[in-house]
Amino acid sequence: FQVDFWQPDYVTLVKPKMQVDFRVEADKVFEVEHLLKENKVEYRVLINNLKNALDAQFDSKARSTSHSYEKYNTWEKIAAWTEDITVQNPDLVSRSVIGETYEGRPMYLLKLGKSGTNKKAIFMDCGFHAREWISPAFCQWFVKEAVETYGKDNVMTRLLNNLDFYVLPVLNIDGYIYTWTNDRMWRKTRSKNSGSFCIGTDPNRNFDAGWCSIGASRRPCDSTYCGSAPESEKETKALADFIREHLSTIKAYLTIHSYSQLLLFPYSYTYKYPENYEELNSIASAAAKQLATLYNTEYTYGPGATTIYPAAGGSDDWAYDQGIKYSFTFELRDTGYYGFLLPESQIKPTCEETLLAVKYIANYVLDHLY
């Protein structure tokens, strides 16, 4: 496994091999290193100073009050953007509220596409894990590209003429806000847990797909806590309810995470392969090749359990088991040097290359509707 030393605050065990976080005081770092060496545990130091890494995310300390596609935006800016993009593009974009978060914030969903009858749809969400800031940045970028290139780019025009895209820019809004105000490395939701002082549930362990059977924790203080029951979180239930209500039209599910540069498909809660394994593997392979054509960024692809690690309760597995046969998880840049603290300078190239893969998958789905 791999260990990151996030000074001065903590040490964390992270992707790609396993996801277990633990913290130590800065003055204990060398002691921990000694123990790892003594036990012949392979590790590498990625970040020596957390404060410097946090500062390095931003191109400048001066933050604009306006929304930008090439900078990380606060939730307030993203929420305002969802309204603005809808008002500016009424023929292509509409906005709805599919639920509210634990702390009472509206969950905005954008629907992209030209009006038409009997259109099938692709659902894409971002911002499951609060600290994965590049994820919401991509959802915003995708919407921008859709409205700006419609009528100019043949593939995007064909997609929007024949498909609808449901885009949820941030699922875990409460957690996302918390990463801006209190703890940049926060992962979970912000719900209270009965009988525990620890806050939050991992929303990507909270779905009814092998729930809490493997790669998830029943301890509320753990970062992979599965919750008190499937869909115990208001955010995950809102998402699941929407998809259940639109199962007849949603033909693909894409969920955007970071980091590791992976393109995953079911299953993660079992080592069993999905029925259409060969097809999903072929799509993932081709999409990864498309992604690499721009900046030579290498993605690994395959079933979640064997490609990264087993994890029960994920939204991609759940969507697949609902009958959505094209279900994929993206783990965006990078492979660990910056990790969750990917600099703003990498937003544009990350989104540009990811868009190529998403368009490939969407075009394939359009050609293989079921």
XYZ file of C-alpha atoms in Angstrom:
370
model
C 0.000 0.000 0.000
C 0.885 3.643 -0.190
C 1.251 6.166 2.611
C 1.019 9.930 2.283
C 2.520 12.181 4.952
C 0.360 15.261 5.138
C 2.316 17.563 7.409
C 1.720 19.345 9.656
C -1.626 17.741 10.372
C -1.694 14.043 9.733
C -0.550 10.927 7.988
C -3.013 9.156 5.741
C -3.168 5.805 4.025
C -4.741 6.398 0.644
C -5.469 5.259 -2.893
C -4.703 3.470 -5.080
C -4.396 0.253 -3.088
C -6.581 0.964 -0.086
C -8.533 3.750 1.532
C -7.856 3.948 5.253
C -7.156 7.289 6.869
C -5.326 7.808 10.138
C -3.823 10.885 11.703
C -0.775 11.603 13.779
C 0.756 14.784 15.091
C 3.527 16.339 13.039
C 6.184 15.520 15.602
C 5.268 11.830 15.297
C 5.921 11.612 11.567
C 9.478 10.342 11.890
C 8.392 7.802 14.474
C 5.733 6.490 12.087
C 8.278 6.350 9.274
C 10.581 4.351 11.496
C 7.817 1.867 12.294
C 6.980 1.461 8.628
C 10.592 0.813 7.725
C 11.037 -1.531 10.661
C 8.072 -3.570 9.460
C 9.267 -3.413 5.856
C 6.170 -1.560 4.688
C 6.585 0.104 1.303
C 5.653 3.786 1.293
C 6.567 7.106 -0.218
C 6.286 10.638 1.064
C 4.131 12.671 -1.296
C 3.415 15.881 0.577
C 5.789 17.197 3.201
C 3.828 20.278 4.165
C 0.058 20.349 3.996
C -0.276 24.100 4.302
C 1.990 24.660 1.327
C 0.059 22.047 -0.654
C -3.241 23.693 0.207
C -1.952 27.071 -0.905
C -0.555 25.549 -4.092
C -4.026 24.463 -5.235
C -4.848 28.038 -6.101
C -3.288 30.047 -8.891
C -3.378 33.072 -6.619
C -4.562 33.958 -3.147
C -6.814 36.639 -4.606
C -10.175 34.946 -5.170
C -12.647 36.358 -7.661
C -16.275 36.764 -6.672
C -17.395 35.433 -10.054
C -17.688 31.846 -11.246
C -14.810 30.416 -13.294
C -14.492 27.117 -15.133
C -10.738 27.065 -14.585
C -10.806 27.681 -10.845
C -12.332 25.873 -7.890
C -15.667 27.422 -7.027
C -17.415 27.603 -3.677
C -20.876 26.073 -3.441
C -22.413 29.546 -3.455
C -20.824 30.228 -6.839
C -21.855 26.825 -8.196
C -25.451 27.259 -7.033
C -25.667 30.687 -8.675
C -24.067 29.249 -11.820
C -26.761 26.553 -12.122
C -29.357 29.315 -12.343
C -27.312 31.496 -14.698
C -26.509 28.701 -17.159
C -30.201 27.775 -17.266
C -31.379 31.337 -17.875
C -28.748 31.871 -20.563
C -29.549 28.617 -22.422
C -33.299 27.990 -22.092
C -33.449 25.807 -25.221
C -30.774 23.437 -23.921
C -30.775 23.561 -20.110
C -33.369 23.297 -17.371
C -32.907 23.107 -13.605
C -34.819 21.204 -10.954
C -34.407 20.317 -7.287
C -34.309 16.581 -6.564
C -34.074 16.851 -2.780
C -32.251 18.600 0.000
C -29.152 17.835 2.024
C -28.965 16.993 5.711
C -28.357 20.665 6.465
C -31.288 21.730 4.293
C -29.627 22.877 1.081
C -31.385 22.301 -2.265
C -29.820 19.697 -4.546
C -29.856 21.210 -8.018
C -30.023 18.969 -11.060
C -29.426 20.237 -14.588
C -31.068 18.609 -17.592
C -29.262 19.143 -20.899
C -30.671 18.403 -24.331
C -32.925 19.639 -27.103
C -36.595 19.031 -26.460
C -37.920 15.883 -28.043
C -40.170 12.893 -27.495
C -39.187 9.518 -26.074
C -35.586 10.592 -25.499
C -33.305 8.339 -23.489
C -30.921 9.815 -20.945
C -27.521 9.589 -19.305
C -27.129 10.489 -15.633
C -23.862 11.990 -14.414
C -23.017 13.122 -10.893
C -20.049 14.796 -9.245
C -18.977 15.673 -5.733
C -19.780 12.466 -3.842
C -16.693 12.877 -1.671
C -16.283 16.390 -0.364
C -12.521 16.745 -0.784
C -12.472 15.673 -4.444
C -12.750 19.209 -5.820
C -11.781 18.320 -9.390
C -14.984 16.267 -9.628
C -17.518 19.149 -9.425
C -15.182 21.143 -11.649
C -15.690 18.539 -14.372
C -19.487 18.556 -14.144
C -19.427 22.328 -14.608
C -16.997 21.977 -17.507
C -19.202 19.373 -19.193
C -22.226 21.663 -19.060
C -20.151 24.554 -20.434
C -18.927 22.452 -23.344
C -22.424 21.191 -24.073
C -23.934 24.660 -24.435
C -20.917 26.239 -26.141
C -20.306 23.534 -28.747
C -23.893 22.583 -29.576
C -24.361 23.282 -33.278
C -20.589 23.427 -33.813
C -19.269 20.047 -32.688
C -20.912 17.192 -34.579
C -20.682 14.655 -31.769
C -22.025 16.959 -29.049
C -24.800 18.174 -31.340
C -25.848 14.616 -32.130
C -25.776 13.688 -28.457
C -27.916 16.615 -27.319
C -30.360 16.144 -30.180
C -30.917 12.495 -29.354
C -30.199 12.167 -25.640
C -30.838 14.065 -22.438
C -28.100 14.452 -19.850
C -28.956 14.755 -16.190
C -26.031 16.454 -14.432
C -25.804 16.723 -10.636
C -22.895 19.152 -10.060
C -22.442 18.331 -6.355
C -24.117 15.532 -4.434
C -22.429 16.053 -1.060
C -23.011 19.803 -0.790
C -22.731 20.007 3.012
C -19.408 18.182 2.972
C -18.132 20.277 0.079
C -18.864 23.485 1.961
C -17.122 22.039 5.028
C -13.946 21.477 2.992
C -13.913 25.203 2.213
C -14.644 26.376 5.754
C -13.219 23.839 8.225
C -11.368 20.776 6.952
C -10.059 20.601 3.380
C -9.666 16.829 3.624
C -13.218 16.041 4.765
C -14.775 13.148 2.838
C -18.193 12.228 4.211
C -21.584 13.876 4.558
C -22.286 16.072 7.603
C -25.153 14.130 9.166
C -25.229 13.297 12.860
C -24.900 9.637 13.848
C -27.030 8.297 16.650
C -24.970 7.187 19.642
C -21.736 8.669 18.305
C -19.993 12.013 18.427
C -18.532 11.321 14.964
C -20.154 13.056 12.037
C -21.052 11.856 8.583
C -21.475 8.834 6.337
C -19.548 7.913 3.213
C -22.221 8.426 0.533
C -20.467 5.991 -1.783
C -20.882 3.198 0.756
C -24.519 4.035 1.426
C -26.311 2.394 -1.510
C -28.119 -0.925 -1.457
C -25.498 -2.839 -3.405
C -23.917 -5.441 -1.130
C -24.327 -2.763 1.532
C -21.591 -2.809 4.188
C -20.453 -6.302 3.264
C -16.887 -5.535 2.173
C -14.637 -2.484 1.946
C -16.918 -0.435 4.185
C -17.059 0.200 7.909
C -19.860 0.010 10.457
C -17.983 2.433 12.733
C -19.334 6.002 12.455
C -15.893 7.502 13.061
C -14.385 5.802 10.008
C -14.110 7.542 6.658
C -15.812 4.630 4.899
C -18.746 4.399 7.334
C -21.656 2.832 5.449
C -24.391 4.554 7.439
C -27.121 3.139 9.642
C -28.915 1.596 6.643
C -28.870 1.781 2.842
C -29.908 5.268 1.713
C -29.830 6.551 5.271
C -28.409 9.810 3.905
C -30.837 12.332 2.467
C -28.440 12.964 -0.404
C -28.122 9.341 -1.499
C -31.855 8.727 -1.128
C -32.648 11.758 -3.283
C -30.325 10.469 -5.986
C -31.659 6.919 -5.777
C -35.280 8.086 -5.816
C -34.698 10.175 -8.935
C -33.007 7.340 -10.797
C -35.724 4.867 -9.769
C -38.366 7.277 -11.065
C -36.563 7.574 -14.414
C -35.340 4.005 -14.905
C -37.238 3.627 -18.153
C -35.230 6.423 -19.751
C -31.795 6.434 -18.030
C -29.512 4.136 -20.021
C -26.109 5.062 -18.589
C -24.771 6.208 -15.248
C -21.473 8.077 -14.851
C -20.110 9.087 -11.464
C -17.031 11.299 -11.260
C -14.484 10.922 -8.445
C -10.778 11.493 -7.839
C -7.996 10.537 -7.723
C -6.027 7.648 -9.350
C -6.685 7.935 -13.117
C -9.019 4.978 -13.321
C -12.098 4.100 -15.333
C -14.060 1.545 -13.358
C -17.202 -0.481 -13.909
C -19.090 -3.077 -11.788
C -18.578 -4.773 -9.589
C -16.914 -3.360 -6.492
C -18.941 -5.195 -3.832
C -18.101 -8.584 -5.300
C -15.353 -10.102 -7.414
C -18.047 -11.481 -9.709
C -17.993 -10.003 -13.205
C -21.089 -8.266 -14.596
C -23.067 -10.021 -17.313
C -21.824 -7.678 -20.034
C -18.238 -7.635 -18.776
C -16.697 -7.929 -22.243
C -18.730 -5.001 -23.536
C -17.999 -2.765 -20.535
C -14.308 -3.626 -20.679
C -14.203 -2.815 -24.385
C -15.955 0.531 -23.847
C -13.620 1.424 -20.982
C -10.572 0.504 -23.040
C -11.649 2.646 -25.981
C -12.676 5.564 -23.721
C -9.314 5.465 -21.943
C -7.543 5.555 -25.312
C -9.630 8.554 -26.362
C -8.761 10.326 -23.128
C -5.044 9.722 -23.668
C -5.023 11.257 -27.145
C -4.924 14.802 -25.764
C -2.205 14.839 -23.075
C -1.064 11.193 -22.989
C -2.650 10.732 -19.579
C -2.741 7.030 -18.793
C -5.861 5.512 -17.251
C -6.221 2.006 -15.905
C -9.623 0.397 -16.429
C -11.541 -2.622 -15.199
C -13.998 -3.868 -12.563
C -13.790 -1.885 -9.331
C -13.016 -4.742 -6.955
C -9.988 -5.981 -8.846
C -8.795 -2.686 -10.332
C -8.713 -0.580 -7.176
C -10.197 -2.362 -4.140
C -13.431 -4.043 -3.024
C -16.022 -1.587 -1.739
C -19.670 -2.270 -1.030
C -22.510 0.222 -1.295
C -21.283 2.172 -4.316
C -23.614 4.116 -6.580
C -22.219 2.581 -9.787
C -22.912 -0.986 -8.644
C -26.355 0.032 -7.418
C -27.219 1.708 -10.726
C -26.050 -1.346 -12.633
C -28.154 -3.649 -10.463
C -31.139 -1.409 -11.174
C -30.770 -2.378 -14.819
C -28.590 0.485 -16.093
C -26.160 -1.663 -18.052
C -23.672 1.118 -18.838
C -22.381 2.199 -15.436
C -18.934 3.741 -14.962
C -16.873 5.473 -12.290
C -14.140 7.904 -13.263
C -11.263 8.551 -10.871
C -9.706 11.704 -12.306
C -6.141 13.061 -12.042
C -3.661 12.504 -10.622
C -2.011 9.308 -9.337
C -1.041 10.711 -5.957
C 1.535 13.480 -6.224
C -1.093 16.128 -5.563
C -3.920 13.729 -4.802
C -7.033 15.551 -3.623
C -5.136 18.860 -3.784
C -4.870 19.016 -7.569
C -3.764 22.548 -8.570
C -6.148 24.794 -10.454
C -3.700 24.824 -13.358
C -4.712 21.195 -14.005
C -8.469 21.801 -14.087
C -8.601 22.670 -17.795
C -6.455 19.784 -19.111
C -8.144 17.300 -16.767
C -11.596 18.350 -17.918
C -10.638 18.508 -21.586
C -9.317 14.950 -21.646
C -12.134 13.554 -19.511
C -14.678 15.120 -21.847
C -13.284 13.022 -24.709
C -13.907 9.825 -22.745
C -17.401 10.873 -21.636
C -18.371 11.798 -25.199
C -17.099 8.435 -26.426
C -19.166 6.558 -23.848
C -22.261 8.667 -24.525
C -21.940 8.158 -28.280
C -21.600 4.413 -27.746
C -24.685 4.370 -25.548
C -26.648 6.286 -28.197
C -25.645 3.683 -30.782
C -26.589 0.817 -28.454
C -29.828 1.879 -26.805
C -31.834 -0.868 -25.161
